[in-house]
Coordinates of N, CA and C in Angstrom, one line a residue:
X2 N 1.0 -1.1 0.1 CA -0.1 -0.1 0.0 C 0.8 1.4 0.1
X3 N 0.6 2.3 -0.8 CA 1.4 3.4 -0.8 C 1.0 4.5 0.3
X4 N 2.1 5.1 0.7 CA 2.3 6.0 1.8 C 1.2 7.2 1.5
X5 N 0.2 7.2 0.5 CA -0.6 8.4 0.9 C -2.1 7.7 0.6
X6 N -2.2 6.2 0.7 CA -3.4 5.8 0.9 C -3.2 5.4 2.3
X7 N -2.3 5.0 2.8 CA -2.3 5.2 4.2 C -2.2 6.3 5.1
X8 N -1.9 7.4 4.6 CA -2.2 8.6 5.6 C -3.5 9.3 5.5
X9 N -4.7 8.6 4.8 CA -5.6 8.8 4.4 C -6.7 8.1 5.5
X10 N -6.1 7.0 5.4 CA -7.0 6.1 6.9 C -6.8 6.8 8.1
X11 N -8.0 6.2 9.2 CA -8.1 6.4 10.3 C -7.1 5.7 10.9
X12 N -7.1 6.0 12.4 CA -6.2 5.2 13.3 C -6.8 3.8 13.5
X13 N -8.4 3.5 13.0 CA -8.3 2.5 13.8 C -8.3 1.3 12.7
X14 N -8.4 2.0 11.6 CA -7.7 1.3 9.9 C -6.5 0.9 10.0
X15 N -5.9 1.6 10.5 CA -3.8 1.4 10.7 C -3.9 0.6 11.7
X16 N -4.1 0.5 12.5 CA -4.5 -0.4 13.5 C -4.9 -2.0 12.8
X17 N -5.9 -2.0 12.2 CA -6.2 -3.0 11.6 C -5.6 -3.8 10.6
X18 N -4.6 -2.5 10.0 CA -4.1 -3.1 8.8 C -2.6 -3.6 9.5
X19 N -2.3 -3.2 10.6 CA -0.9 -3.5 11.3 C -1.2 -4.9 11.7
X20 N -2.3 -5.1 12.3 CA -2.1 -6.7 12.6 C -2.5 -7.8 11.2
X21 N -3.1 -7.3 10.3 CA -2.9 -8.4 8.9 C -1.3 -8.4 8.5
X22 N -0.6 -7.2 8.6 CA 0.8 -7.2 8.6 C 1.6 -8.0 9.4
X23 N 1.5 -8.0 10.6 CA 2.1 -8.5 11.4 C 1.8 -10.2 11.4
X24 N 0.3 -10.8 10.5 CA 0.2 -11.9 10.5 C 0.8 -12.1 9.3
X25 N 0.8 -11.5 8.2 CA 1.7 -12.1 7.2 C 3.1 -11.9 7.7
X26 N 3.8 -11.3 8.2 CA 5.1 -11.3 8.7 C 5.6 -12.9 9.2
X27 N 4.7 -12.9 10.3 CA 4.4 -14.4 11.1 C 4.6 -15.7 10.0
X28 N 3.6 -15.5 8.8 CA 3.6 -16.4 7.9 C 5.3 -16.9 7.3
X29 N 5.7 -15.5 6.6 CA 6.4 -15.1 5.8 C 8.1 -16.0 6.8
X30 N 8.0 -15.7 7.9 CA 9.1 -16.1 8.8 C 9.1 -17.6 9.0
X31 N 7.7 -18.2 9.2 CA 7.7 -19.9 8.8 C 8.0 -20.3 8.0
X32 N 7.9 -19.7 6.6 CA 8.2 -20.3 5.4 C 9.9 -20.0 5.4
X33 N 10.1 -19.2 6.1 CA 11.7 -18.7 5.9 C 12.3 -20.1 6.4
X34 N 11.5 -20.4 8.0 CA 12.4 -21.4 8.6 C 12.2 -22.7 8.0
X35 N 11.0 -23.3 7.2 CA 10.8 -24.3 6.6 C 11.6 -24.4 5.4
X36 N 12.2 -23.4 4.8 CA 12.8 -23.3 3.5 C 12.0 -23.1 2.4
X37 N 10.7 -22.5 2.5 CA 9.7 -22.9 1.4 C 9.3 -21.1 1.2
X38 N 10.3 -20.1 1.4 CA 10.1 -19.0 1.4 C 10.9 -19.0 -0.5
X39 N 10.1 -18.2 -1.5 CA 10.6 -18.3 -3.1 C 10.9 -16.6 -3.0
X40 N 10.0 -15.9 -2.2 CA 10.1 -14.6 -2.5 C 10.8 -13.8 -1.1
X41 N 12.0 -13.6 -1.0 CA 12.7 -13.1 0.1 C 12.5 -11.9 0.2
X42 N 12.4 -11.3 -1.0 CA 12.2 -9.3 -0.8 C 10.9 -9.4 -0.2
X43 N 10.0 -10.1 -0.2 CA 8.7 -9.8 0.7 C 8.8 -9.4 2.2
X44 N 9.7 -10.6 2.6 CA 9.8 -10.3 4.2 C 10.2 -8.7 4.7
X45 N 11.5 -8.1 3.7 CA 11.7 -7.0 3.9 C 10.5 -5.5 3.7
X46 N 10.0 -6.1 2.7 CA 8.7 -5.4 2.6 C 7.7 -5.1 3.5
X47 N 7.6 -6.3 4.0 CA 6.3 -6.6 5.1 C 6.8 -5.5 6.2
X48 N 8.3 -6.1 6.6 CA 8.7 -5.3 8.0 C 9.0 -3.8 7.8
X49 N 9.2 -3.2 6.6 CA 9.2 -1.8 6.4 C 7.7 -0.9 6.5
X50 N 6.8 -1.8 5.7 CA 5.4 -1.6 5.7 C 4.8 -1.4 7.1
X51 N 5.3 -2.5 8.0 CA 5.0 -2.2 9.4 C 5.8 -0.9 9.9
X52 N 6.6 -0.8 9.9 CA 7.7 0.6 10.4 C 6.9 2.2 9.8
X53 N 6.3 1.6 8.6 CA 5.5 2.9 8.1 C 4.0 3.0 9.0
X54 N 3.3 2.2 9.0 CA 2.2 2.4 9.7 C 2.2 2.5 11.2
X55 N 3.5 2.0 11.7 CA 3.7 2.6 13.4 C 4.0 4.1 13.7
X56 N 4.8 4.7 12.2 CA 5.3 5.7 12.6 C 4.0 6.7 12.0
X57 N 3.2 6.5 11.3 CA 1.7 7.0 10.9 C 0.9 7.4 12.3
X58 N 0.9 5.6 13.1 CA -0.1 5.9 14.2 C 0.6 7.0 15.4
X59 N 1.8 7.2 15.3 CA 2.7 7.7 16.0 C 2.4 9.3 16.1
X60 N 2.0 9.5 14.8 CA 2.0 11.1 14.3 C 0.5 11.3 14.3
X61 N -0.3 10.3 14.3 CA -2.0 10.9 14.5 C -2.2 11.0 16.3
X62 N -1.4 10.6 16.8 CA -1.6 10.7 18.3 C -1.3 12.1 18.9

């Protein structure tokens, strides 16, 4: 998701998106541990998007 789209969301929507990202990050970690992760760049993308959402949540407070 682009930063412009994230900025337009409310704090509740960002929190829901953060939960989804954390679930996705967990699934990617499990794939990596079992040797099934084909797209290694996805883990980095998810980690950075989590950081972006956390930054926006902090700014909205």
